[in-house]
Amino acid sequence: MHHKHHHYALLILNLLEVLFTAYLVIDGGSSALCLAGSDCASVQNSAYGSFFGVKLSILGLITFILLLGIFLATEKYQWMYLLFFTGAVLGFIFALYFLSIQFFILHKFCSSCILIDSIAIAIFIITLFWSRPFRQAVHKIV
């Protein structure tokens, strides 16, 4: 993937993460984005839907806004790409964790949550495999 295409893909995916997560925060769990057959409210309001009493959608929104800001800063400060990559790795790990909870513990599915987790996984994959700025930043450190 050409550097500009990779950059635009990551920008769009990061913006979508912020928009979809903001919608979940505003929607409060009833989720008009929830597809038929999924159980978004049950997943989002389960024991796994908050961390120390704070809804995961709020924590996710804060995290995705920070990740977007870091991504935008990589244009000026290439060293921040490693910070962005770290965020992408953490996003990937948490996405797998949250998907596992839905599939193996709750046996209930939130289509909007799955969408957000899938975007986090895509951000990680693009950053890892097609990111020339990431490889250049690593080579400067190593």
Coordinates of C-alpha atoms in Angstrom, one line a residue:
M1 CA 0.0 0.0 0.0
H2 CA 1.4 3.4 -1.0
H3 CA 2.3 5.7 1.9
K4 CA -0.4 8.2 1.2
H5 CA -3.0 5.5 0.8
H6 CA -2.0 4.0 4.1
H7 CA -2.1 7.4 5.7
Y8 CA -5.6 8.2 4.5
A9 CA -6.8 4.7 5.4
L10 CA -5.5 5.2 9.0
L11 CA -7.0 8.7 9.2
I12 CA -10.4 7.5 8.1
L13 CA -10.4 4.5 10.4
N14 CA -9.3 6.6 13.4
L15 CA -12.1 9.1 12.6
L16 CA -14.6 6.3 12.3
E17 CA -13.5 4.9 15.7
V18 CA -14.1 8.3 17.3
L19 CA -17.5 8.8 15.5
F20 CA -18.9 5.4 16.3
T21 CA -17.7 5.4 19.9
A22 CA -19.1 9.0 20.4
Y23 CA -22.4 7.7 19.1
L24 CA -22.4 4.8 21.6
V25 CA -21.7 7.3 24.4
I26 CA -24.5 9.6 23.3
D27 CA -26.9 6.7 22.6
G28 CA -26.4 5.2 26.0
G29 CA -26.8 1.6 25.0
S30 CA -30.1 1.5 23.1
S31 CA -28.1 1.8 19.9
A32 CA -29.9 2.5 16.7
L33 CA -26.7 1.1 15.1
C34 CA -27.4 -2.3 16.7
L35 CA -28.4 -4.7 14.0
A36 CA -31.3 -7.0 14.3
G37 CA -30.4 -10.2 16.3
S38 CA -27.7 -8.5 18.3
D39 CA -28.1 -7.5 21.9
C40 CA -26.1 -4.2 22.3
A41 CA -27.8 -3.0 25.4
S42 CA -27.1 -6.3 27.3
V43 CA -23.5 -6.3 26.2
Q44 CA -22.9 -2.7 27.0
N45 CA -24.7 -2.9 30.3
S46 CA -23.1 -6.2 31.4
A47 CA -20.6 -6.5 34.2
Y48 CA -18.0 -6.2 31.5
G49 CA -19.4 -3.0 30.1
S50 CA -17.6 -0.7 32.6
F51 CA -14.3 -0.4 34.3
F52 CA -14.3 1.0 37.9
G53 CA -17.8 2.3 37.3
V54 CA -16.9 4.1 34.0
K55 CA -18.7 2.9 30.9
L56 CA -16.2 1.4 28.4
S57 CA -17.8 3.5 25.6
I58 CA -16.6 6.7 27.5
L59 CA -13.1 5.2 28.1
G60 CA -13.0 4.1 24.4
L61 CA -14.0 7.6 23.2
I62 CA -11.2 9.2 25.3
T63 CA -8.7 6.6 24.0
F64 CA -9.7 6.9 20.4
I65 CA -9.5 10.7 20.5
L66 CA -6.0 10.4 22.0
L67 CA -5.0 7.9 19.3
L68 CA -6.3 10.2 16.6
G69 CA -4.4 13.1 18.1
I70 CA -1.2 11.0 18.2
F71 CA -1.8 9.9 14.6
L72 CA -2.2 13.5 13.4
A73 CA 1.0 14.5 15.3
T74 CA 3.0 11.8 13.4
E75 CA 2.9 14.1 10.4
K76 CA 5.1 16.5 12.2
Y77 CA 6.9 14.3 14.7
Q78 CA 7.8 10.9 13.1
W79 CA 9.0 9.5 16.5
M80 CA 5.3 9.7 17.6
Y81 CA 4.6 6.9 15.2
L82 CA 6.0 4.5 17.8
L83 CA 3.5 5.8 20.3
F84 CA 0.8 5.4 17.7
F85 CA 1.9 1.9 17.0
T86 CA 1.8 1.1 20.8
G87 CA -1.7 2.4 20.9
A88 CA -2.6 0.3 17.9
V89 CA -1.2 -2.8 19.6
L90 CA -3.1 -2.1 22.8
G91 CA -6.3 -1.5 20.7
F92 CA -5.8 -4.8 19.0
I93 CA -5.3 -6.6 22.3
F94 CA -8.4 -5.0 23.9
A95 CA -10.5 -5.6 20.7
L96 CA -9.6 -9.3 20.9
Y97 CA -10.4 -9.3 24.6
F98 CA -13.8 -7.6 24.2
L99 CA -14.7 -9.9 21.2
S100 CA -13.8 -12.9 23.3
I101 CA -16.0 -11.8 26.1
Q102 CA -19.0 -11.4 23.8
F103 CA -18.4 -14.8 22.1
F104 CA -17.2 -17.0 24.9
I105 CA -18.6 -15.5 28.1
L106 CA -21.7 -13.5 27.5
H107 CA -22.9 -15.4 24.4
K108 CA -24.5 -12.1 23.4
F109 CA -23.4 -9.8 20.6
C110 CA -23.3 -6.1 20.1
S111 CA -23.0 -5.3 16.4
S112 CA -21.8 -1.7 17.0
C113 CA -19.1 -3.0 19.5
I114 CA -18.0 -5.6 16.9
L115 CA -17.7 -2.9 14.3
I116 CA -15.6 -0.7 16.6
D117 CA -13.4 -3.7 17.6
S118 CA -13.0 -4.7 13.9
I119 CA -11.8 -1.1 13.1
A120 CA -9.2 -1.3 15.9
I121 CA -8.0 -4.6 14.5
A122 CA -7.7 -3.0 11.0
I123 CA -5.8 -0.1 12.3
F124 CA -3.3 -2.5 13.9
I125 CA -2.9 -4.6 10.7
I126 CA -2.4 -1.5 8.5
T127 CA 0.1 0.0 10.9
L128 CA 2.0 -3.3 11.3
F129 CA 2.2 -4.5 7.7
W130 CA 1.9 -1.5 5.4
S131 CA 3.4 1.4 7.4
R132 CA 6.6 2.7 6.0
P133 CA 6.7 5.5 8.6
F134 CA 6.6 2.9 11.3
R135 CA 9.4 0.9 9.8
Q136 CA 11.5 4.0 9.4
A137 CA 10.9 5.0 13.0
V138 CA 11.9 1.6 14.2
H139 CA 15.1 1.6 12.1
K140 CA 16.1 5.0 13.7
I141 CA 15.8 3.5 17.2
V142 CA 17.4 0.1 16.5

